[in-house]
């Protein structure tokens, strides 16, 4: 790596991919940056960010509206992700809308998917504030449609990806059943995520029993349950995705910041008052074990699925959460979701670079 070839060479970028050569298009124009690892890098201060002002996005949900909820510091919105080997192409909403004209994009997962879905709709809407849009919800699916462009950006709320079914004995989390997948068929770009709900216990656990291999249990090892469900999802992808039509991504594991020991600040009990990212390339507390499980399952999928490997870059952003400026402000303490504008904009900017 390290050999930079300019686009003036009349050789197709796919050839460079085959050869494994780093290929950088004209920096001003958009172009593939094949061979660059977008997920290894550092945060750099860049006053040309954020990509939009929160006030230019009137539909941000209260849980992500940190400024509206009273957060005063804004420096955290002005960091740009800088991969070590290349520079990301800045998000261009017009280019994105044109590319997906007549097409549909769907985020599937828990509230971290909602976070990324809202981020993308803000990134698009703020660039075309006068374009007509229609936000509708049917069941668990919300659709943000850009009417002038015929682009649908959708969210399917499915915290486990696999099914939770009401039966006589109670609510059953079925690790081998993924009927919910019927909503995902024919979508042009899918971005999946599940993790945060697998460790829920007590009154907010949304199931009473867990079923696997025809056996009903009261509970089981949660990491194993997560892996089993991901395997079910992987089989769904192999059976239902037409790679000629659909792009499939997995969001990766979005990290929380409730223990300062993991960023060498043992006095910090949560993310409150954090105003700056960690400026290195690695996180002192290391990566969450769930990421290994996810990578292992993804390696078994035969159809093309790309991991949007946002874990490390998000771990470095202890400053990016709502803390006391989220849902339930000022009493709640949210160090799991992300303020908008903020970190999920970078997830979407990387997604954009992956599909250019
Ligand atoms: C918005 O979506 C709803 C539900 O699909 C539909 O009934 C309505 O006609 C749409 N509005 C516009 C302006 O397209
Ligand atoms: C925070 O992490 C440290 C080191 O892993 C651990 O010893 C400590 O118990 C944790 N604190 C809490 C409140 O979980």
mmCIF file of C-alpha atoms and ligand atoms in Angstrom:
data_model
loop_
_atom_site.group_PDB
_atom_site.id
_atom_site.type_symbol
_atom_site.label_atom_id
_atom_site.label_comp_id
_atom_site.label_asym_id
_atom_site.label_seq_id
_atom_site.Cartn_x
_atom_site.Cartn_y
_atom_site.Cartn_z
ATOM 1 C CA UNK A 1 0.000 0.000 0.000
ATOM 2 C CA UNK A 2 1.014 3.632 -0.159
ATOM 3 C CA UNK A 3 1.268 3.861 -3.936
ATOM 4 C CA UNK A 4 -1.068 6.612 -5.068
ATOM 5 C CA UNK A 5 -2.261 6.463 -8.636
ATOM 6 C CA UNK A 6 -4.108 9.347 -10.207
ATOM 7 C CA UNK A 7 -7.309 9.036 -12.171
ATOM 8 C CA UNK A 8 -5.633 10.448 -15.265
ATOM 9 C CA UNK A 9 -4.307 6.965 -15.880
ATOM 10 C CA UNK A 10 -6.914 5.442 -18.141
ATOM 11 C CA UNK A 11 -7.188 2.226 -16.213
ATOM 12 C CA UNK A 12 -10.373 1.081 -14.575
ATOM 13 C CA UNK A 13 -10.637 1.344 -10.851
ATOM 14 C CA UNK A 14 -11.711 -2.282 -10.672
ATOM 15 C CA UNK A 15 -8.324 -3.304 -12.027
ATOM 16 C CA UNK A 16 -6.702 -1.434 -9.185
ATOM 17 C CA UNK A 17 -8.977 -3.230 -6.766
ATOM 18 C CA UNK A 18 -7.868 -6.540 -8.208
ATOM 19 C CA UNK A 19 -4.254 -5.513 -7.894
ATOM 20 C CA UNK A 20 -4.851 -4.210 -4.400
ATOM 21 C CA UNK A 21 -3.343 -0.850 -5.263
ATOM 22 C CA UNK A 22 -4.587 2.212 -3.414
ATOM 23 C CA UNK A 23 -6.441 4.266 -5.959
ATOM 24 C CA UNK A 24 -7.317 7.862 -5.246
ATOM 25 C CA UNK A 25 -9.566 9.715 -7.656
ATOM 26 C CA UNK A 26 -9.189 13.438 -8.201
ATOM 27 C CA UNK A 27 -9.624 14.744 -4.668
ATOM 28 C CA UNK A 28 -12.172 17.360 -5.760
ATOM 29 C CA UNK A 29 -14.318 14.969 -7.746
ATOM 30 C CA UNK A 30 -15.812 11.924 -6.118
ATOM 31 C CA UNK A 31 -14.278 8.604 -6.842
ATOM 32 C CA UNK A 32 -13.405 5.271 -5.329
ATOM 33 C CA UNK A 33 -10.664 5.089 -2.762
ATOM 34 C CA UNK A 34 -10.244 1.369 -2.970
ATOM 35 C CA UNK A 35 -7.879 -0.335 -0.657
ATOM 36 C CA UNK A 36 -8.240 2.322 2.016
ATOM 37 C CA UNK A 37 -9.394 1.160 5.426
ATOM 38 C CA UNK A 38 -12.008 3.795 6.253
ATOM 39 C CA UNK A 39 -12.366 2.546 9.817
ATOM 40 C CA UNK A 40 -8.835 3.045 11.114
ATOM 41 C CA UNK A 41 -7.985 6.665 11.758
ATOM 42 C CA UNK A 42 -8.469 9.557 14.125
ATOM 43 C CA UNK A 43 -10.768 12.496 14.783
ATOM 44 C CA UNK A 44 -9.504 15.896 13.653
ATOM 45 C CA UNK A 45 -10.984 19.291 14.418
ATOM 46 C CA UNK A 46 -12.508 20.746 11.261
ATOM 47 C CA UNK A 47 -14.637 23.881 11.553
ATOM 48 C CA UNK A 48 -16.277 23.086 8.181
ATOM 49 C CA UNK A 49 -18.303 20.520 10.162
ATOM 50 C CA UNK A 50 -21.024 19.669 11.146
ATOM 51 C CA UNK A 51 -22.602 18.785 7.784
ATOM 52 C CA UNK A 52 -25.839 20.481 8.916
ATOM 53 C CA UNK A 53 -26.987 22.585 11.800
ATOM 54 C CA UNK A 54 -29.478 20.865 14.106
ATOM 55 C CA UNK A 55 -31.850 23.793 13.620
ATOM 56 C CA UNK A 56 -31.930 23.022 9.868
ATOM 57 C CA UNK A 57 -33.421 19.625 10.702
ATOM 58 C CA UNK A 58 -36.797 20.292 12.340
ATOM 59 C CA UNK A 59 -37.782 16.636 12.712
ATOM 60 C CA UNK A 60 -34.935 15.460 14.986
ATOM 61 C CA UNK A 61 -36.495 13.418 17.792
ATOM 62 C CA UNK A 62 -36.189 14.797 21.300
ATOM 63 C CA UNK A 63 -33.817 12.010 22.351
ATOM 64 C CA UNK A 64 -31.170 13.187 19.850
ATOM 65 C CA UNK A 65 -31.881 16.968 20.032
ATOM 66 C CA UNK A 66 -29.078 17.822 22.433
ATOM 67 C CA UNK A 67 -28.941 21.557 21.661
ATOM 68 C CA UNK A 68 -32.699 21.929 22.034
ATOM 69 C CA UNK A 69 -32.477 20.062 25.336
ATOM 70 C CA UNK A 70 -29.917 22.541 26.623
ATOM 71 C CA UNK A 71 -26.465 21.279 25.641
ATOM 72 C CA UNK A 72 -24.343 24.416 25.194
ATOM 73 C CA UNK A 73 -20.980 23.153 23.914
ATOM 74 C CA UNK A 74 -20.761 22.627 20.147
ATOM 75 C CA UNK A 75 -17.134 21.720 19.540
ATOM 76 C CA UNK A 76 -18.107 18.044 19.548
ATOM 77 C CA UNK A 77 -20.011 18.619 16.298
ATOM 78 C CA UNK A 78 -16.867 19.889 14.566
ATOM 79 C CA UNK A 79 -14.776 16.788 14.334
ATOM 80 C CA UNK A 80 -14.128 15.006 11.065
ATOM 81 C CA UNK A 81 -13.084 11.379 10.821
ATOM 82 C CA UNK A 82 -9.675 11.089 9.182
ATOM 83 C CA UNK A 83 -8.728 7.577 8.064
ATOM 84 C CA UNK A 84 -4.976 6.925 8.183
ATOM 85 C CA UNK A 85 -4.576 6.044 4.503
ATOM 86 C CA UNK A 86 -6.950 8.396 2.686
ATOM 87 C CA UNK A 87 -9.410 11.227 3.150
ATOM 88 C CA UNK A 88 -13.128 10.605 2.991
ATOM 89 C CA UNK A 89 -15.054 12.288 0.240
ATOM 90 C CA UNK A 90 -17.349 14.841 1.821
ATOM 91 C CA UNK A 91 -21.020 13.839 1.798
ATOM 92 C CA UNK A 92 -22.872 15.268 -1.186
ATOM 93 C CA UNK A 93 -26.629 15.073 -0.723
ATOM 94 C CA UNK A 94 -27.445 15.825 -4.383
ATOM 95 C CA UNK A 95 -25.190 13.071 -5.569
ATOM 96 C CA UNK A 96 -26.742 10.701 -3.028
ATOM 97 C CA UNK A 97 -30.320 11.589 -4.004
ATOM 98 C CA UNK A 98 -29.505 11.204 -7.682
ATOM 99 C CA UNK A 99 -27.887 7.841 -7.122
ATOM 100 C CA UNK A 100 -30.927 6.549 -5.225
ATOM 101 C CA UNK A 101 -33.558 8.149 -7.434
ATOM 102 C CA UNK A 102 -36.528 5.766 -7.584
ATOM 103 C CA UNK A 103 -34.923 3.576 -4.919
ATOM 104 C CA UNK A 104 -35.368 2.692 -1.288
ATOM 105 C CA UNK A 105 -32.991 2.513 1.648
ATOM 106 C CA UNK A 106 -33.932 0.809 4.897
ATOM 107 C CA UNK A 107 -32.329 0.797 8.325
ATOM 108 C CA UNK A 108 -33.385 -2.251 10.342
ATOM 109 C CA UNK A 109 -32.714 -2.546 14.067
ATOM 110 C CA UNK A 110 -33.015 -0.816 17.427
ATOM 111 C CA UNK A 111 -32.799 2.858 18.386
ATOM 112 C CA UNK A 112 -29.217 3.060 17.126
ATOM 113 C CA UNK A 113 -30.703 2.389 13.705
ATOM 114 C CA UNK A 114 -33.202 5.172 14.360
ATOM 115 C CA UNK A 115 -30.253 7.394 15.265
ATOM 116 C CA UNK A 116 -28.543 6.681 11.935
ATOM 117 C CA UNK A 117 -31.808 6.940 9.988
ATOM 118 C CA UNK A 118 -32.502 10.399 11.449
ATOM 119 C CA UNK A 119 -28.950 11.446 10.733
ATOM 120 C CA UNK A 120 -29.223 10.497 7.067
ATOM 121 C CA UNK A 121 -32.584 12.228 6.613
ATOM 122 C CA UNK A 122 -31.077 15.368 8.207
ATOM 123 C CA UNK A 123 -27.999 15.194 5.963
ATOM 124 C CA UNK A 124 -30.274 14.981 2.919
ATOM 125 C CA UNK A 125 -33.030 17.398 3.950
ATOM 126 C CA UNK A 126 -30.657 20.163 5.081
ATOM 127 C CA UNK A 127 -29.127 20.203 1.586
ATOM 128 C CA UNK A 128 -32.505 20.427 -0.175
ATOM 129 C CA UNK A 129 -34.603 22.319 2.413
ATOM 130 C CA UNK A 130 -37.232 23.325 -0.126
ATOM 131 C CA UNK A 131 -37.702 19.879 -1.631
ATOM 132 C CA UNK A 132 -40.993 18.221 -0.710
ATOM 133 C CA UNK A 133 -40.971 15.305 1.669
ATOM 134 C CA UNK A 134 -43.491 13.010 3.292
ATOM 135 C CA UNK A 135 -42.916 11.204 6.594
ATOM 136 C CA UNK A 136 -45.294 8.300 7.219
ATOM 137 C CA UNK A 137 -45.438 5.376 9.601
ATOM 138 C CA UNK A 138 -47.178 2.038 9.109
ATOM 139 C CA UNK A 139 -46.712 -0.450 11.942
ATOM 140 C CA UNK A 140 -43.029 -0.579 12.819
ATOM 141 C CA UNK A 141 -41.891 0.994 9.562
ATOM 142 C CA UNK A 142 -41.326 4.721 9.117
ATOM 143 C CA UNK A 143 -40.719 6.117 5.650
ATOM 144 C CA UNK A 144 -39.123 9.450 4.876
ATOM 145 C CA UNK A 145 -39.759 10.052 1.204
ATOM 146 C CA UNK A 146 -38.069 12.785 -0.801
ATOM 147 C CA UNK A 147 -40.936 13.308 -3.238
ATOM 148 C CA UNK A 148 -38.997 15.351 -5.819
ATOM 149 C CA UNK A 149 -36.364 12.640 -6.078
ATOM 150 C CA UNK A 150 -38.429 9.508 -5.463
ATOM 151 C CA UNK A 151 -36.023 8.422 -2.719
ATOM 152 C CA UNK A 152 -37.344 6.523 0.295
ATOM 153 C CA UNK A 153 -35.268 6.399 3.464
ATOM 154 C CA UNK A 154 -36.952 3.901 5.778
ATOM 155 C CA UNK A 155 -36.648 2.561 9.301
ATOM 156 C CA UNK A 156 -37.907 -0.840 10.457
ATOM 157 C CA UNK A 157 -37.921 -1.071 14.251
ATOM 158 C CA UNK A 158 -36.785 -4.615 14.985
ATOM 159 C CA UNK A 159 -34.596 -4.730 18.065
ATOM 160 C CA UNK A 160 -33.561 -8.396 17.696
ATOM 161 C CA UNK A 161 -33.940 -8.869 13.895
ATOM 162 C CA UNK A 162 -35.465 -12.289 14.756
ATOM 163 C CA UNK A 163 -39.119 -12.552 15.847
ATOM 164 C CA UNK A 164 -40.798 -11.960 19.195
ATOM 165 C CA UNK A 165 -44.192 -13.710 19.088
ATOM 166 C CA UNK A 166 -47.091 -13.496 21.531
ATOM 167 C CA UNK A 167 -48.105 -17.054 22.487
ATOM 168 C CA UNK A 168 -50.281 -18.567 25.231
ATOM 169 C CA UNK A 169 -47.308 -18.864 27.603
ATOM 170 C CA UNK A 170 -46.246 -15.255 26.981
ATOM 171 C CA UNK A 171 -43.896 -13.383 24.662
ATOM 172 C CA UNK A 172 -41.407 -15.721 23.001
ATOM 173 C CA UNK A 173 -38.127 -14.549 21.475
ATOM 174 C CA UNK A 174 -37.623 -17.018 18.604
ATOM 175 C CA UNK A 175 -33.975 -17.239 17.686
ATOM 176 C CA UNK A 176 -34.634 -19.386 14.585
ATOM 177 C CA UNK A 177 -37.545 -17.392 13.190
ATOM 178 C CA UNK A 178 -37.252 -14.281 11.038
ATOM 179 C CA UNK A 179 -40.708 -13.710 9.535
ATOM 180 C CA UNK A 180 -40.122 -9.983 9.982
ATOM 181 C CA UNK A 181 -37.754 -10.251 7.018
ATOM 182 C CA UNK A 182 -40.662 -10.057 4.597
ATOM 183 C CA UNK A 183 -40.477 -6.264 4.995
ATOM 184 C CA UNK A 184 -36.869 -6.200 3.783
ATOM 185 C CA UNK A 185 -37.353 -7.884 0.426
ATOM 186 C CA UNK A 186 -36.725 -5.780 -2.665
ATOM 187 C CA UNK A 187 -35.160 -2.854 -0.747
ATOM 188 C CA UNK A 188 -32.185 -1.424 -2.665
ATOM 189 C CA UNK A 189 -29.936 -0.800 0.315
ATOM 190 C CA UNK A 190 -30.318 -2.411 3.746
ATOM 191 C CA UNK A 191 -28.374 -1.441 6.883
ATOM 192 C CA UNK A 192 -28.939 -3.877 9.763
ATOM 193 C CA UNK A 193 -28.082 -3.617 13.445
ATOM 194 C CA UNK A 194 -28.855 -5.430 16.681
ATOM 195 C CA UNK A 195 -27.009 -5.655 19.981
ATOM 196 C CA UNK A 196 -28.131 -3.286 22.741
ATOM 197 C CA UNK A 197 -31.259 -5.250 23.687
ATOM 198 C CA UNK A 198 -29.587 -8.627 24.077
ATOM 199 C CA UNK A 199 -28.495 -7.833 27.643
ATOM 200 C CA UNK A 200 -31.831 -6.428 28.790
ATOM 201 C CA UNK A 201 -33.227 -7.996 31.941
ATOM 202 C CA UNK A 202 -36.046 -7.111 34.296
ATOM 203 C CA UNK A 203 -39.155 -5.091 33.456
ATOM 204 C CA UNK A 204 -37.842 -3.662 30.162
ATOM 205 C CA UNK A 205 -36.923 -7.079 28.729
ATOM 206 C CA UNK A 206 -39.575 -7.420 25.993
ATOM 207 C CA UNK A 207 -39.900 -11.239 26.115
ATOM 208 C CA UNK A 208 -40.743 -13.942 28.667
ATOM 209 C CA UNK A 209 -39.277 -17.041 27.017
ATOM 210 C CA UNK A 210 -36.625 -17.805 24.478
ATOM 211 C CA UNK A 211 -37.010 -20.515 21.826
ATOM 212 C CA UNK A 212 -34.175 -22.187 19.970
ATOM 213 C CA UNK A 213 -34.136 -25.466 18.041
ATOM 214 C CA UNK A 214 -37.705 -26.222 19.069
ATOM 215 C CA UNK A 215 -36.899 -25.926 22.787
ATOM 216 C CA UNK A 216 -38.458 -23.248 24.980
ATOM 217 C CA UNK A 217 -36.302 -21.888 27.812
ATOM 218 C CA UNK A 218 -36.669 -19.251 30.482
ATOM 219 C CA UNK A 219 -33.276 -17.785 29.608
ATOM 220 C CA UNK A 220 -29.872 -18.644 28.175
ATOM 221 C CA UNK A 221 -26.388 -17.213 27.677
ATOM 222 C CA UNK A 222 -27.096 -13.872 26.042
ATOM 223 C CA UNK A 223 -24.013 -13.767 23.834
ATOM 224 C CA UNK A 224 -24.898 -17.212 22.505
ATOM 225 C CA UNK A 225 -28.485 -16.034 21.900
ATOM 226 C CA UNK A 226 -27.122 -13.030 19.986
ATOM 227 C CA UNK A 227 -24.908 -15.284 17.864
ATOM 228 C CA UNK A 228 -27.752 -17.719 17.163
ATOM 229 C CA UNK A 229 -30.025 -14.900 16.018
ATOM 230 C CA UNK A 230 -27.283 -13.460 13.817
ATOM 231 C CA UNK A 231 -26.866 -16.884 12.204
ATOM 232 C CA UNK A 232 -30.595 -16.916 11.457
ATOM 233 C CA UNK A 233 -30.241 -13.467 9.931
ATOM 234 C CA UNK A 234 -27.221 -14.657 7.893
ATOM 235 C CA UNK A 235 -29.291 -17.533 6.467
ATOM 236 C CA UNK A 236 -32.027 -15.036 5.596
ATOM 237 C CA UNK A 237 -29.526 -12.921 3.666
ATOM 238 C CA UNK A 238 -28.202 -15.912 1.742
ATOM 239 C CA UNK A 239 -31.727 -17.072 0.886
ATOM 240 C CA UNK A 240 -33.303 -13.721 0.014
ATOM 241 C CA UNK A 241 -30.801 -11.146 -1.185
ATOM 242 C CA UNK A 242 -30.221 -10.606 -4.870
ATOM 243 C CA UNK A 243 -26.776 -8.975 -4.958
ATOM 244 C CA UNK A 244 -27.553 -7.504 -8.389
ATOM 245 C CA UNK A 245 -30.307 -5.456 -6.806
ATOM 246 C CA UNK A 246 -29.552 -4.943 -3.131
ATOM 247 C CA UNK A 247 -26.602 -3.649 -1.144
ATOM 248 C CA UNK A 248 -26.398 -5.067 2.366
ATOM 249 C CA UNK A 249 -24.555 -3.493 5.298
ATOM 250 C CA UNK A 250 -24.319 -4.274 8.986
ATOM 251 C CA UNK A 251 -24.001 -1.226 11.226
ATOM 252 C CA UNK A 252 -21.610 -2.846 13.664
ATOM 253 C CA UNK A 253 -21.669 -2.412 17.426
ATOM 254 C CA UNK A 254 -22.352 1.128 18.612
ATOM 255 C CA UNK A 255 -20.583 1.600 21.961
ATOM 256 C CA UNK A 256 -21.769 3.243 25.207
ATOM 257 C CA UNK A 257 -19.686 5.296 27.663
ATOM 258 C CA UNK A 258 -20.750 4.639 31.238
ATOM 259 C CA UNK A 259 -17.393 3.860 32.800
ATOM 260 C CA UNK A 260 -14.508 6.332 32.613
ATOM 261 C CA UNK A 261 -12.003 3.596 33.491
ATOM 262 C CA UNK A 262 -12.261 2.444 29.911
ATOM 263 C CA UNK A 263 -10.963 5.809 28.660
ATOM 264 C CA UNK A 264 -8.419 6.300 31.484
ATOM 265 C CA UNK A 265 -10.589 8.699 33.447
ATOM 266 C CA UNK A 266 -11.663 6.479 36.354
ATOM 267 C CA UNK A 267 -13.447 9.345 38.126
ATOM 268 C CA UNK A 268 -15.950 9.677 35.281
ATOM 269 C CA UNK A 269 -19.057 7.623 36.041
ATOM 270 C CA UNK A 270 -20.603 8.348 32.672
ATOM 271 C CA UNK A 271 -20.245 10.645 29.654
ATOM 272 C CA UNK A 272 -21.550 13.812 31.338
ATOM 273 C CA UNK A 273 -19.337 16.831 30.716
ATOM 274 C CA UNK A 274 -17.214 15.137 28.036
ATOM 275 C CA UNK A 275 -16.543 17.785 25.404
ATOM 276 C CA UNK A 276 -13.815 16.273 23.265
ATOM 277 C CA UNK A 277 -13.038 12.964 21.623
ATOM 278 C CA UNK A 278 -10.024 10.840 22.363
ATOM 279 C CA UNK A 279 -7.501 11.970 19.780
ATOM 280 C CA UNK A 280 -5.562 8.737 19.276
ATOM 281 C CA UNK A 281 -6.391 5.832 16.992
ATOM 282 C CA UNK A 282 -7.212 3.205 19.632
ATOM 283 C CA UNK A 283 -9.449 3.017 22.678
ATOM 284 C CA UNK A 284 -7.826 2.171 26.011
ATOM 285 C CA UNK A 285 -10.733 -0.087 27.017
ATOM 286 C CA UNK A 286 -10.493 -2.153 23.837
ATOM 287 C CA UNK A 287 -13.282 -3.450 21.618
ATOM 288 C CA UNK A 288 -16.498 -5.063 22.884
ATOM 289 C CA UNK A 289 -16.619 -8.899 22.604
ATOM 290 C CA UNK A 290 -19.919 -8.673 20.690
ATOM 291 C CA UNK A 291 -17.954 -7.305 17.740
ATOM 292 C CA UNK A 292 -15.952 -10.545 17.467
ATOM 293 C CA UNK A 293 -19.182 -12.538 17.444
ATOM 294 C CA UNK A 294 -20.613 -10.292 14.724
ATOM 295 C CA UNK A 295 -17.469 -10.547 12.587
ATOM 296 C CA UNK A 296 -17.436 -14.316 12.954
ATOM 297 C CA UNK A 297 -21.030 -14.599 11.719
ATOM 298 C CA UNK A 298 -20.499 -12.104 8.887
ATOM 299 C CA UNK A 299 -17.565 -14.198 7.658
ATOM 300 C CA UNK A 300 -19.987 -17.094 7.036
ATOM 301 C CA UNK A 301 -22.410 -15.147 4.829
ATOM 302 C CA UNK A 302 -22.023 -16.103 1.174
ATOM 303 C CA UNK A 303 -23.790 -13.076 -0.290
ATOM 304 C CA UNK A 304 -21.874 -9.776 -0.212
ATOM 305 C CA UNK A 305 -22.428 -8.026 3.127
ATOM 306 C CA UNK A 306 -20.238 -5.157 4.255
ATOM 307 C CA UNK A 307 -19.595 -4.390 7.902
ATOM 308 C CA UNK A 308 -19.902 -0.673 8.580
ATOM 309 C CA UNK A 309 -17.246 -1.069 11.229
ATOM 310 C CA UNK A 310 -18.077 2.002 13.308
ATOM 311 C CA UNK A 311 -17.159 0.596 16.722
ATOM 312 C CA UNK A 312 -13.624 1.948 17.194
ATOM 313 C CA UNK A 313 -14.309 5.372 15.733
ATOM 314 C CA UNK A 314 -17.386 5.684 17.956
ATOM 315 C CA UNK A 315 -15.559 4.419 21.055
ATOM 316 C CA UNK A 316 -13.284 7.433 20.682
ATOM 317 C CA UNK A 317 -16.353 9.723 20.917
ATOM 318 C CA UNK A 318 -17.122 9.760 24.644
ATOM 319 C CA UNK A 319 -18.226 13.376 23.957
ATOM 320 C CA UNK A 320 -20.862 12.491 21.363
ATOM 321 C CA UNK A 321 -23.710 11.234 23.583
ATOM 322 C CA UNK A 322 -26.709 13.218 24.856
ATOM 323 C CA UNK A 323 -25.781 12.594 28.529
ATOM 324 C CA UNK A 324 -28.318 14.737 30.441
ATOM 325 C CA UNK A 325 -29.527 16.422 27.234
ATOM 326 C CA UNK A 326 -31.447 13.497 25.819
ATOM 327 C CA UNK A 327 -34.832 11.911 26.364
ATOM 328 C CA UNK A 328 -35.896 12.538 29.940
ATOM 329 C CA UNK A 329 -33.560 15.540 30.215
ATOM 330 C CA UNK A 330 -32.368 16.700 32.650
ATOM 331 C CA UNK A 331 -32.796 13.632 34.877
ATOM 332 C CA UNK A 332 -31.972 10.868 32.403
ATOM 333 C CA UNK A 333 -28.392 9.956 31.578
ATOM 334 C CA UNK A 334 -27.981 8.707 28.031
ATOM 335 C CA UNK A 335 -24.478 7.632 27.078
ATOM 336 C CA UNK A 336 -25.692 5.125 24.465
ATOM 337 C CA UNK A 337 -27.400 7.196 21.767
ATOM 338 C CA UNK A 338 -25.725 10.039 19.900
ATOM 339 C CA UNK A 339 -26.532 13.727 19.554
ATOM 340 C CA UNK A 340 -27.520 14.966 16.098
ATOM 341 C CA UNK A 341 -25.722 16.580 14.400
ATOM 342 C CA UNK A 342 -22.973 14.219 15.488
ATOM 343 C CA UNK A 343 -21.293 10.853 15.302
ATOM 344 C CA UNK A 344 -23.909 8.985 13.162
ATOM 345 C CA UNK A 345 -23.334 11.609 10.437
ATOM 346 C CA UNK A 346 -19.857 10.115 10.129
ATOM 347 C CA UNK A 347 -21.305 6.592 9.913
ATOM 348 C CA UNK A 348 -23.391 7.839 6.988
ATOM 349 C CA UNK A 349 -20.488 9.697 5.438
ATOM 350 C CA UNK A 350 -18.481 6.455 5.452
ATOM 351 C CA UNK A 351 -21.484 4.566 4.071
ATOM 352 C CA UNK A 352 -21.575 7.147 1.280
ATOM 353 C CA UNK A 353 -17.889 6.596 0.539
ATOM 354 C CA UNK A 354 -18.479 2.848 0.358
ATOM 355 C CA UNK A 355 -21.170 3.165 -2.313
ATOM 356 C CA UNK A 356 -19.677 5.924 -4.457
HETATM 357 C C1 LIG B 1 -47.729 10.724 1.984
HETATM 358 O O1 LIG B 1 -47.809 9.324 2.258
HETATM 359 C C2 LIG B 1 -49.135 8.898 2.517
HETATM 360 C C3 LIG B 1 -49.057 7.447 2.940
HETATM 361 O O2 LIG B 1 -48.358 6.681 1.995
HETATM 362 C C4 LIG B 1 -49.990 9.098 1.285
HETATM 363 O O3 LIG B 1 -51.311 8.720 1.560
HETATM 364 C C5 LIG B 1 -49.944 10.563 0.901
HETATM 365 O O4 LIG B 1 -50.625 10.744 -0.321
HETATM 366 C C6 LIG B 1 -48.508 11.031 0.740
HETATM 367 N N1 LIG B 1 -48.460 12.438 0.486
HETATM 368 C C7 LIG B 1 -47.890 12.934 -0.604
HETATM 369 C C8 LIG B 1 -47.882 14.432 -0.712
HETATM 370 O O5 LIG B 1 -47.364 12.222 -1.454
HETATM 371 C C1 LIG B 2 -15.446 0.295 35.534
HETATM 372 O O1 LIG B 2 -14.425 -0.470 34.941
HETATM 373 C C2 LIG B 2 -13.412 -0.878 35.873
HETATM 374 C C3 LIG B 2 -12.287 -1.518 35.102
HETATM 375 O O2 LIG B 2 -12.757 -2.429 34.164
HETATM 376 C C4 LIG B 2 -14.043 -1.806 36.912
HETATM 377 O O3 LIG B 2 -13.077 -2.210 37.856
HETATM 378 C C5 LIG B 2 -15.182 -1.061 37.618
HETATM 379 O O4 LIG B 2 -15.858 -1.935 38.500
HETATM 380 C C6 LIG B 2 -16.167 -0.495 36.617
HETATM 381 N N1 LIG B 2 -17.115 0.348 37.308
HETATM 382 C C7 LIG B 2 -18.420 0.167 37.224
HETATM 383 C C8 LIG B 2 -19.270 1.139 37.982
HETATM 384 O O5 LIG B 2 -18.935 -0.731 36.569
#
